[in-house]
Amino acid sequence: MTETPKDFIVEEDRQEARNRKFQNACKIWFCPSEERISRELREMPQEEREKVWADLSGNEKTSQFRKDVPEEPEEIARALDEMSTALQEITDKPALDLATKQDGEYVDGRSFRLMFLRSCEYDGKRAAQKLVEHMNTKQQLFGDHCLGRDIKLSDLNEEDMKTLNSGGLQFLPERDNAGRIVLYGHVESVKFKERENLCRALFYSLMTALQDESVQKLGVIFVWNIMSDFSGGYDYEADRLAIQTAAAVPARPVARYLIFKCALWKQVIEVLNHMISPYLRARTRSIHGCHAEVMYSLKCLGIPCDSIPSDDGRVVVENQKKW
């Protein structure tokens, strides 16, 4: 009787484990627990659904996702022209007009506008509207003096810095399996005196990350950790303002995962999902379970769990300080 080589058995076990992980990931991607998200996905045109699957999976073998998509010069020129025309047709844009007066080369710069085109999938009209919203939000958060330039760390006040250094919002030191950056939010650790502190810290963090061109092209994954017990109170307004701030930044969200263990959070999550755009809602998935269960699910989804800076209740800020 011929013995099966041990190496073959080990490889077979590894393949079986990979298959289990992929099946678990597919269950999360294709079978969202929220009925509203399921309904909107069913009503979505097939082409749009394929884009959602590609963004969520980041898998070139099983979806339309492509890590390296060349930007054709002719298409970029066409999109930039469309964006310029759309901006000219928008008459009510005082923040953008003031930014242009401060530094027209910055506002009209190719690299700056490309950020908005990439975040809007090269749709010039959408990119124009996003740029207007971006400048409005920037003015509301930081005032007039820095509209015509990038936000710097020195633009944050003392309370903003406390929020930034709390570790409640931080980018993981490793990217997901598809090379996308992951913004990790540990809700219990987010500290702020005023809601604007949270928004300014979020705006600065995302805009700083976008200096990397790969982040512009591949998008951002958001992971919100709400694994704490539900105390009965929740600052919905802070979340609404944070969502509004993130939407005004030219970072394309490709996935949003909400992890929780207390079932009472489901009602809060329903409200939060009502606040976001249909685009982001289609890319949102809730993961319910104990710490070990949700970490396993995130690992199946390609999230580098070993880089997550928290255990079941404590957040680590060392990587945030280095960043």
Short mmCIF file of C-alpha atoms in Angstrom, two decimals:
data_model
loop_
_atom_site.label_atom_id
_atom_site.label_comp_id
_atom_site.label_asym_id
_atom_site.label_seq_id
_atom_site.Cartn_x
_atom_site.Cartn_y
_atom_site.Cartn_z
CA MET A 1 0.00 0.00 0.00
CA THR A 2 1.47 3.35 -1.10
CA GLU A 3 1.65 6.03 1.59
CA THR A 4 0.46 9.54 0.79
CA PRO A 5 3.39 11.98 1.06
CA LYS A 6 3.17 14.18 4.15
CA ASP A 7 3.88 17.31 2.10
CA PHE A 8 0.86 16.52 -0.06
CA ILE A 9 -1.36 16.11 3.00
CA VAL A 10 -0.13 19.41 4.46
CA GLU A 11 -0.75 21.23 1.18
CA GLU A 12 -4.19 19.65 0.92
CA ASP A 13 -5.02 20.88 4.43
CA ARG A 14 -3.82 24.36 3.53
CA GLN A 15 -5.97 24.40 0.41
CA GLU A 16 -8.98 23.28 2.42
CA ALA A 17 -8.35 26.09 4.92
CA ARG A 18 -8.08 28.62 2.06
CA ASN A 19 -11.34 27.34 0.61
CA ARG A 20 -13.09 27.71 3.97
CA LYS A 21 -11.83 31.27 4.33
CA PHE A 22 -12.96 32.18 0.83
CA GLN A 23 -16.40 30.67 1.42
CA ASN A 24 -16.73 32.62 4.65
CA ALA A 25 -15.71 35.83 2.88
CA CYS A 26 -18.23 35.20 0.09
CA LYS A 27 -20.97 34.68 2.66
CA ILE A 28 -20.21 38.10 4.16
CA TRP A 29 -19.90 39.85 0.80
CA PHE A 30 -22.87 38.30 -0.97
CA CYS A 31 -25.28 37.85 1.96
CA PRO A 32 -25.34 41.11 3.96
CA SER A 33 -27.23 40.81 7.23
CA GLU A 34 -29.12 44.10 6.75
CA GLU A 35 -32.29 43.73 4.69
CA ARG A 36 -32.02 47.26 3.26
CA ILE A 37 -28.55 46.59 1.85
CA SER A 38 -29.71 43.27 0.39
CA ARG A 39 -32.70 44.93 -1.25
CA GLU A 40 -30.66 47.77 -2.73
CA LEU A 41 -28.14 45.29 -4.12
CA ARG A 42 -30.92 43.25 -5.73
CA GLU A 43 -32.34 46.39 -7.34
CA MET A 44 -28.92 47.53 -8.55
CA PRO A 45 -27.98 47.04 -12.23
CA GLN A 46 -25.74 44.02 -12.75
CA GLU A 47 -22.84 46.20 -13.89
CA GLU A 48 -22.95 48.18 -10.64
CA ARG A 49 -23.18 44.99 -8.56
CA GLU A 50 -20.07 43.67 -10.28
CA LYS A 51 -18.24 46.86 -9.24
CA VAL A 52 -19.34 46.32 -5.64
CA TRP A 53 -18.07 42.72 -5.65
CA ALA A 54 -14.77 43.87 -7.15
CA ASP A 55 -14.31 46.56 -4.49
CA LEU A 56 -15.20 44.27 -1.61
CA SER A 57 -13.11 41.32 -2.70
CA GLY A 58 -10.06 42.99 -4.22
CA ASN A 59 -9.60 39.66 -6.01
CA GLU A 60 -8.36 39.75 -9.59
CA LYS A 61 -9.16 36.05 -10.14
CA THR A 62 -12.82 36.11 -9.12
CA SER A 63 -13.96 39.66 -9.95
CA GLN A 64 -13.37 42.68 -12.17
CA PHE A 65 -10.89 44.09 -9.64
CA ARG A 66 -7.58 45.17 -11.16
CA LYS A 67 -4.69 46.31 -9.02
CA ASP A 68 -2.84 48.01 -11.85
CA VAL A 69 -5.15 49.89 -14.18
CA PRO A 70 -3.30 52.14 -16.64
CA GLU A 71 -4.62 55.67 -16.95
CA GLU A 72 -4.86 56.44 -20.65
CA PRO A 73 -3.68 60.04 -21.33
CA GLU A 74 -6.59 60.70 -23.69
CA GLU A 75 -9.17 59.55 -21.15
CA ILE A 76 -7.57 61.57 -18.36
CA ALA A 77 -7.51 64.68 -20.55
CA ARG A 78 -11.18 64.18 -21.44
CA ALA A 79 -12.14 63.74 -17.77
CA LEU A 80 -10.17 66.83 -16.72
CA ASP A 81 -11.90 68.89 -19.42
CA GLU A 82 -15.30 67.58 -18.31
CA MET A 83 -14.46 68.49 -14.72
CA SER A 84 -13.37 72.02 -15.69
CA THR A 85 -16.56 72.57 -17.70
CA ALA A 86 -18.70 71.31 -14.81
CA LEU A 87 -16.93 73.63 -12.38
CA GLN A 88 -17.60 76.61 -14.62
CA GLU A 89 -21.29 75.75 -14.62
CA ILE A 90 -21.45 75.72 -10.80
CA THR A 91 -22.11 79.32 -9.79
CA ASP A 92 -22.39 78.93 -6.01
CA LYS A 93 -18.90 77.89 -4.86
CA PRO A 94 -17.51 80.69 -2.65
CA ALA A 95 -14.98 78.49 -0.80
CA LEU A 96 -13.54 77.16 -4.05
CA ASP A 97 -13.44 80.64 -5.57
CA LEU A 98 -11.53 81.93 -2.52
CA ALA A 99 -9.10 78.99 -2.72
CA THR A 100 -8.48 79.82 -6.39
CA LYS A 101 -7.71 83.44 -5.49
CA GLN A 102 -5.25 82.27 -2.83
CA ASP A 103 -3.40 79.85 -5.11
CA GLY A 104 -4.86 79.07 -8.52
CA GLU A 105 -2.00 76.76 -9.41
CA TYR A 106 -2.80 74.57 -6.41
CA VAL A 107 -6.55 74.36 -7.10
CA ASP A 108 -6.17 73.92 -10.86
CA GLY A 109 -3.17 71.61 -10.58
CA ARG A 110 -3.40 68.33 -12.46
CA SER A 111 -2.33 66.14 -9.54
CA PHE A 112 -4.82 67.81 -7.18
CA ARG A 113 -7.75 67.41 -9.54
CA LEU A 114 -6.77 63.85 -10.39
CA MET A 115 -7.41 62.92 -6.76
CA PHE A 116 -11.05 63.89 -7.20
CA LEU A 117 -11.38 62.17 -10.56
CA ARG A 118 -9.98 58.93 -9.18
CA SER A 119 -12.33 59.06 -6.20
CA CYS A 120 -15.27 59.52 -8.59
CA GLU A 121 -14.19 56.83 -11.06
CA TYR A 122 -13.14 59.48 -13.61
CA ASP A 123 -16.60 61.06 -13.79
CA GLY A 124 -15.80 64.75 -14.35
CA LYS A 125 -19.18 66.08 -13.21
CA ARG A 126 -19.13 64.11 -9.95
CA ALA A 127 -15.52 65.12 -9.36
CA ALA A 128 -16.41 68.80 -9.81
CA GLN A 129 -19.20 68.58 -7.26
CA LYS A 130 -16.93 66.71 -4.83
CA LEU A 131 -14.26 69.42 -5.15
CA VAL A 132 -16.83 72.08 -4.28
CA GLU A 133 -18.00 70.06 -1.25
CA HIS A 134 -14.38 69.47 -0.27
CA MET A 135 -13.61 73.19 -0.16
CA ASN A 136 -16.83 73.96 1.71
CA THR A 137 -15.97 71.37 4.36
CA LYS A 138 -12.36 72.51 4.54
CA GLN A 139 -13.52 76.09 5.12
CA GLN A 140 -15.97 75.03 7.83
CA LEU A 141 -13.33 73.01 9.65
CA PHE A 142 -10.18 75.13 9.24
CA GLY A 143 -11.30 78.60 8.13
CA ASP A 144 -10.29 80.66 5.10
CA HIS A 145 -6.53 80.94 5.51
CA CYS A 146 -5.57 77.42 4.33
CA LEU A 147 -8.04 76.86 1.49
CA GLY A 148 -5.34 77.30 -1.16
CA ARG A 149 -2.95 74.70 0.24
CA ASP A 150 -2.76 71.29 1.89
CA ILE A 151 -3.70 70.97 5.56
CA LYS A 152 -0.61 70.61 7.74
CA LEU A 153 -0.19 69.08 11.18
CA SER A 154 0.36 72.60 12.54
CA ASP A 155 -3.19 73.50 11.43
CA LEU A 156 -4.58 71.20 14.11
CA ASN A 157 -5.20 72.73 17.53
CA GLU A 158 -4.37 71.13 20.87
CA GLU A 159 -7.71 69.32 21.17
CA ASP A 160 -7.45 68.09 17.56
CA MET A 161 -4.05 66.61 18.40
CA LYS A 162 -5.47 64.85 21.45
CA THR A 163 -8.07 63.24 19.19
CA LEU A 164 -5.42 62.29 16.64
CA ASN A 165 -3.15 60.81 19.32
CA SER A 166 -5.93 58.92 21.11
CA GLY A 167 -5.51 56.04 18.67
CA GLY A 168 -9.24 55.85 18.07
CA LEU A 169 -8.60 56.50 14.38
CA GLN A 170 -5.46 55.07 12.79
CA PHE A 171 -4.20 53.44 9.62
CA LEU A 172 -3.01 49.87 9.97
CA PRO A 173 0.74 49.48 9.30
CA GLU A 174 -0.05 46.71 6.79
CA ARG A 175 -2.45 46.80 3.85
CA ASP A 176 -5.09 44.27 2.89
CA ASN A 177 -4.45 41.38 0.50
CA ALA A 178 -5.11 43.64 -2.49
CA GLY A 179 -2.78 46.40 -1.33
CA ARG A 180 -5.51 48.75 -0.06
CA ILE A 181 -4.92 50.93 2.98
CA VAL A 182 -7.11 50.23 6.03
CA LEU A 183 -8.42 52.96 8.34
CA TYR A 184 -9.25 51.38 11.69
CA GLY A 185 -11.65 53.06 14.07
CA HIS A 186 -11.91 51.93 17.68
CA VAL A 187 -15.10 53.70 18.74
CA GLU A 188 -14.54 53.36 22.47
CA SER A 189 -11.09 54.99 22.16
CA VAL A 190 -12.08 57.98 20.01
CA LYS A 191 -11.69 61.00 22.28
CA PHE A 192 -12.75 64.55 21.47
CA LYS A 193 -13.85 67.66 23.33
CA GLU A 194 -15.86 69.04 20.42
CA ARG A 195 -17.16 67.10 17.43
CA GLU A 196 -15.09 69.34 15.16
CA ASN A 197 -11.94 67.89 16.76
CA LEU A 198 -12.92 64.49 15.40
CA CYS A 199 -13.70 65.89 11.95
CA ARG A 200 -10.45 67.83 11.67
CA ALA A 201 -8.40 64.81 12.75
CA LEU A 202 -10.24 62.63 10.21
CA PHE A 203 -9.86 65.18 7.41
CA TYR A 204 -6.14 65.56 8.07
CA SER A 205 -5.56 61.80 8.31
CA LEU A 206 -7.30 60.97 5.04
CA MET A 207 -5.76 63.84 3.08
CA THR A 208 -2.30 62.87 4.34
CA ALA A 209 -2.83 59.25 3.28
CA LEU A 210 -3.91 60.45 -0.17
CA GLN A 211 -0.44 61.83 -0.82
CA ASP A 212 0.31 58.23 -1.78
CA GLU A 213 -0.96 57.81 -5.36
CA SER A 214 -1.72 54.12 -4.79
CA VAL A 215 -4.25 55.10 -2.10
CA GLN A 216 -5.99 57.36 -4.62
CA LYS A 217 -6.17 54.56 -7.17
CA LEU A 218 -6.99 51.58 -4.95
CA GLY A 219 -9.27 53.25 -2.42
CA VAL A 220 -9.64 52.94 1.35
CA ILE A 221 -11.11 50.20 3.55
CA PHE A 222 -12.84 51.32 6.75
CA VAL A 223 -13.07 49.01 9.78
CA TRP A 224 -15.11 50.28 12.75
CA ASN A 225 -14.64 48.38 16.00
CA ILE A 226 -17.73 48.68 18.24
CA MET A 227 -17.02 45.55 20.27
CA SER A 228 -17.79 47.25 23.58
CA ASP A 229 -21.00 46.73 25.52
CA PHE A 230 -23.85 49.06 24.62
CA SER A 231 -24.32 51.68 27.36
CA GLY A 232 -27.57 53.08 25.98
CA GLY A 233 -26.27 56.42 24.71
CA TYR A 234 -24.64 57.23 21.38
CA ASP A 235 -23.47 60.47 19.76
CA TYR A 236 -25.17 60.16 16.36
CA GLU A 237 -24.37 63.76 15.49
CA ALA A 238 -20.63 63.13 15.82
CA ASP A 239 -20.96 60.21 13.41
CA ARG A 240 -23.08 62.26 11.01
CA LEU A 241 -20.44 64.99 10.88
CA ALA A 242 -17.61 62.46 10.52
CA ILE A 243 -19.46 60.75 7.66
CA GLN A 244 -20.01 64.13 6.01
CA THR A 245 -16.32 64.97 6.41
CA ALA A 246 -15.14 61.67 4.94
CA ALA A 247 -17.53 62.09 2.00
CA ALA A 248 -15.93 65.45 1.18
CA VAL A 249 -12.43 63.94 1.00
CA PRO A 250 -11.34 62.45 -2.36
CA ALA A 251 -10.76 58.99 -0.88
CA ARG A 252 -12.85 56.30 -2.56
CA PRO A 253 -14.34 53.89 0.01
CA VAL A 254 -14.11 50.33 -1.30
CA ALA A 255 -15.32 48.51 1.84
CA ARG A 256 -16.74 49.38 5.25
CA TYR A 257 -16.87 46.75 7.98
CA LEU A 258 -18.66 47.25 11.30
CA ILE A 259 -17.66 44.67 13.89
CA PHE A 260 -19.68 44.21 17.09
CA LYS A 261 -20.55 41.58 19.70
CA CYS A 262 -23.48 43.12 21.62
CA ALA A 263 -26.72 42.66 19.67
CA LEU A 264 -28.02 45.98 21.01
CA TRP A 265 -25.65 47.73 18.59
CA LYS A 266 -27.75 46.55 15.64
CA GLN A 267 -30.19 49.43 16.05
CA VAL A 268 -27.34 51.95 16.14
CA ILE A 269 -25.83 50.38 13.02
CA GLU A 270 -29.15 50.67 11.19
CA VAL A 271 -29.23 54.41 11.94
CA LEU A 272 -25.60 54.85 10.87
CA ASN A 273 -26.24 53.00 7.62
CA HIS A 274 -29.15 55.34 6.95
CA MET A 275 -26.76 58.31 7.13
CA ILE A 276 -24.39 57.14 4.41
CA SER A 277 -24.76 57.22 0.64
CA PRO A 278 -26.19 54.26 -1.31
CA TYR A 279 -22.72 53.87 -2.85
CA LEU A 280 -21.10 53.33 0.55
CA ARG A 281 -24.04 51.35 1.92
CA ALA A 282 -23.61 48.79 -0.87
CA ARG A 283 -20.03 48.31 0.32
CA THR A 284 -20.93 48.06 4.01
CA ARG A 285 -21.07 44.79 5.91
CA SER A 286 -21.76 44.16 9.61
CA ILE A 287 -19.94 41.33 11.37
CA HIS A 288 -21.42 40.08 14.64
CA GLY A 289 -19.65 37.76 17.07
CA CYS A 290 -17.09 37.46 19.83
CA HIS A 291 -13.60 38.91 19.40
CA ALA A 292 -12.12 35.67 18.00
CA GLU A 293 -15.02 35.22 15.56
CA VAL A 294 -14.90 38.73 14.09
CA MET A 295 -11.11 38.63 13.83
CA TYR A 296 -11.35 35.37 11.90
CA SER A 297 -13.96 36.92 9.59
CA LEU A 298 -11.78 39.96 8.96
CA LYS A 299 -8.85 37.69 8.20
CA CYS A 300 -11.01 35.84 5.66
CA LEU A 301 -11.79 39.22 4.09
CA GLY A 302 -8.10 39.94 3.59
CA ILE A 303 -7.69 42.37 6.50
CA PRO A 304 -4.26 42.07 8.22
CA CYS A 305 -5.62 41.18 11.67
CA ASP A 306 -2.15 40.90 13.21
CA SER A 307 -1.80 44.64 12.56
CA ILE A 308 -5.03 45.62 14.30
CA PRO A 309 -3.89 47.74 17.28
CA SER A 310 -6.36 46.43 19.86
CA ASP A 311 -7.43 43.31 21.63
CA ASP A 312 -10.90 42.76 23.05
CA GLY A 313 -11.00 46.19 24.67
CA ARG A 314 -7.69 48.12 24.65
CA VAL A 315 -6.24 50.11 21.77
CA VAL A 316 -2.48 50.40 21.15
CA VAL A 317 -1.19 53.77 19.92
CA GLU A 318 2.45 52.98 19.06
CA ASN A 319 1.86 52.68 15.30
CA GLN A 320 -0.27 55.84 15.34
CA LYS A 321 2.55 57.80 16.98
CA LYS A 322 5.02 56.56 14.36
CA TRP A 323 2.60 57.49 11.58
#
